Amino acid sequence: MTRYKLIIITKEVALHYFQAEDKLYRLFLDYHKAYEWARPLLEKQIHYITEPLLYPYFIDSLEKDLSKIGFDKLPSEHAAYVSCRSDSSIYLEDRHIIFDHAGSAKEEWQVFDCLKKISPYFFAVNINKEAYGWLKPLKVYSVLS
């Protein structure tokens, strides 16, 4: 099973760290491996550079798109979805999404496509595979050209 942590980075930070994504990844890696005493400072940094997710438009739009690709909402107080075709699941928190993927590559890309529709600044982190990147490549234009 592959676990992705998906975060919406603020536009200013996303553009500033364009082609320096390893620094963003390092922040999330440091948080993952941090001692308890260091976590509050790292949480503040992560909170500062990320956008909240749990607002009505986001949840409604995501729920419709996920149902189209075979995900059902679980009856719980938190937003959680499971795939009808695999053991994949999606959990929404205040500032990140956990996507536990155990299905096909097609299903993985369908989930990513649903998220790309909501924001161009989604950043995916997979700590176990040391992988990270934007779901949708950023377009940065030079003021010199």
Short mmCIF file of C-alpha atoms in Angstrom, two decimals:
data_model
loop_
_atom_site.label_atom_id
_atom_site.label_comp_id
_atom_site.label_asym_id
_atom_site.label_seq_id
_atom_site.Cartn_x
_atom_site.Cartn_y
_atom_site.Cartn_z
CA MET A 1 0.00 0.00 0.00
CA THR A 2 1.22 3.47 -0.88
CA ARG A 3 0.46 6.41 1.41
CA TYR A 4 0.34 9.94 0.10
CA LYS A 5 -0.04 13.07 2.15
CA LEU A 6 -1.59 15.76 -0.05
CA ILE A 7 -1.43 19.41 0.92
CA ILE A 8 -2.49 22.66 -0.74
CA ILE A 9 0.47 25.00 -0.52
CA THR A 10 -0.29 28.74 -0.54
CA LYS A 11 0.21 30.34 -3.94
CA GLU A 12 3.06 32.61 -2.79
CA VAL A 13 5.01 29.74 -1.24
CA ALA A 14 4.34 27.44 -4.21
CA LEU A 15 5.69 30.00 -6.66
CA HIS A 16 8.66 30.82 -4.41
CA TYR A 17 9.64 27.15 -4.08
CA PHE A 18 9.12 26.33 -7.76
CA GLN A 19 12.08 24.07 -8.70
CA ALA A 20 13.05 23.89 -5.02
CA GLU A 21 10.42 21.32 -4.03
CA ASP A 22 13.02 19.34 -2.11
CA LYS A 23 12.94 22.04 0.59
CA LEU A 24 9.18 21.64 1.00
CA TYR A 25 9.61 17.87 1.15
CA ARG A 26 12.30 18.29 3.80
CA LEU A 27 9.88 20.23 6.02
CA PHE A 28 7.33 17.40 5.89
CA LEU A 29 10.05 14.78 6.39
CA ASP A 30 11.41 16.67 9.41
CA TYR A 31 7.91 16.83 10.88
CA HIS A 32 7.41 13.10 10.29
CA LYS A 33 10.68 12.22 12.05
CA ALA A 34 10.64 14.96 14.72
CA TYR A 35 10.83 14.48 18.45
CA GLU A 36 7.69 15.51 20.34
CA TRP A 37 9.31 18.71 21.62
CA ALA A 38 10.10 19.86 18.06
CA ARG A 39 6.70 19.15 16.52
CA PRO A 40 4.87 22.33 17.66
CA LEU A 41 7.32 24.60 15.81
CA LEU A 42 7.16 22.48 12.65
CA GLU A 43 3.35 22.39 12.87
CA LYS A 44 3.30 26.20 12.95
CA GLN A 45 5.51 26.35 9.87
CA ILE A 46 3.34 23.83 8.00
CA HIS A 47 0.17 25.65 9.08
CA TYR A 48 1.59 28.93 7.77
CA ILE A 49 2.35 27.61 4.26
CA THR A 50 -0.77 25.49 3.73
CA GLU A 51 -4.41 26.22 2.91
CA PRO A 52 -7.35 24.79 4.88
CA LEU A 53 -9.32 22.04 3.14
CA LEU A 54 -12.53 21.61 5.06
CA TYR A 55 -14.77 24.19 3.50
CA PRO A 56 -18.10 23.38 1.80
CA TYR A 57 -17.10 23.98 -1.84
CA PHE A 58 -14.04 21.78 -1.50
CA ILE A 59 -15.88 18.89 0.13
CA ASP A 60 -18.92 19.04 -2.19
CA SER A 61 -16.80 19.21 -5.33
CA LEU A 62 -14.47 16.43 -4.19
CA GLU A 63 -17.32 14.19 -3.06
CA LYS A 64 -19.04 14.44 -6.48
CA ASP A 65 -15.83 13.73 -8.39
CA LEU A 66 -14.83 10.81 -6.15
CA SER A 67 -18.25 9.18 -6.46
CA LYS A 68 -17.89 9.29 -10.26
CA ILE A 69 -14.70 7.21 -10.05
CA GLY A 70 -16.05 4.65 -7.58
CA PHE A 71 -15.41 6.05 -4.08
CA ASP A 72 -18.11 5.93 -1.42
CA LYS A 73 -18.32 8.28 1.56
CA LEU A 74 -18.05 6.55 4.93
CA PRO A 75 -20.61 7.48 7.57
CA SER A 76 -18.40 9.25 10.10
CA GLU A 77 -17.84 12.68 11.56
CA HIS A 78 -14.71 13.12 9.43
CA ALA A 79 -14.72 13.14 5.65
CA ALA A 80 -13.55 9.67 4.59
CA TYR A 81 -13.97 7.74 1.36
CA VAL A 82 -13.28 4.15 0.29
CA SER A 83 -12.95 2.67 -3.16
CA CYS A 84 -15.50 0.14 -4.38
CA ARG A 85 -12.83 -1.46 -6.60
CA SER A 86 -9.80 -1.71 -4.30
CA ASP A 87 -8.62 -1.23 -0.73
CA SER A 88 -7.83 2.44 -1.36
CA SER A 89 -9.08 5.07 1.08
CA ILE A 90 -9.04 8.84 1.41
CA TYR A 91 -9.20 10.78 4.70
CA LEU A 92 -9.63 14.55 4.84
CA GLU A 93 -8.13 16.47 7.71
CA ASP A 94 -8.16 20.22 8.28
CA ARG A 95 -5.00 20.93 6.23
CA HIS A 96 -4.11 17.68 4.48
CA ILE A 97 -5.50 14.58 2.82
CA ILE A 98 -4.23 11.07 3.46
CA PHE A 99 -4.60 8.84 0.40
CA ASP A 100 -3.84 5.17 1.10
CA HIS A 101 -3.64 3.64 -2.33
CA ALA A 102 -3.86 -0.09 -2.98
CA GLY A 103 -5.45 -0.11 -6.41
CA SER A 104 -4.40 0.33 -9.99
CA ALA A 105 -2.31 3.17 -11.38
CA LYS A 106 -5.43 4.30 -13.24
CA GLU A 107 -7.32 4.74 -9.98
CA GLU A 108 -4.42 6.69 -8.48
CA TRP A 109 -4.37 9.11 -11.41
CA GLN A 110 -8.15 9.49 -11.30
CA VAL A 111 -7.95 10.58 -7.66
CA PHE A 112 -5.14 13.01 -8.48
CA ASP A 113 -7.20 14.40 -11.38
CA CYS A 114 -10.11 15.05 -8.99
CA LEU A 115 -7.80 17.01 -6.69
CA LYS A 116 -6.16 18.96 -9.52
CA LYS A 117 -9.56 20.41 -10.43
CA ILE A 118 -9.82 22.01 -6.99
CA SER A 119 -6.38 23.65 -6.74
CA PRO A 120 -3.25 23.90 -8.89
CA TYR A 121 -1.12 24.01 -5.72
CA PHE A 122 -1.60 20.47 -4.43
CA PHE A 123 1.70 19.02 -3.26
CA ALA A 124 2.02 15.25 -2.73
CA VAL A 125 4.46 13.65 -0.29
CA ASN A 126 5.25 9.95 0.04
CA ILE A 127 7.65 9.60 2.98
CA ASN A 128 8.23 5.85 2.57
CA LYS A 129 9.29 6.11 -1.07
CA GLU A 130 10.98 9.51 -0.59
CA ALA A 131 8.83 10.88 -3.41
CA TYR A 132 7.19 14.28 -3.71
CA GLY A 133 5.89 16.74 -6.28
CA TRP A 134 3.06 18.88 -7.59
CA LEU A 135 -0.05 17.11 -8.81
CA LYS A 136 -0.30 19.72 -11.53
CA PRO A 137 2.97 21.18 -12.85
CA LEU A 138 3.21 24.86 -12.02
CA LYS A 139 3.40 27.41 -14.79
CA VAL A 140 5.83 30.13 -13.89
CA TYR A 141 6.45 32.90 -16.38
CA SER A 142 9.54 35.03 -16.58
CA VAL A 143 9.12 38.79 -16.44
CA LEU A 144 12.18 39.11 -18.66
CA SER A 145 10.79 37.32 -21.71
#
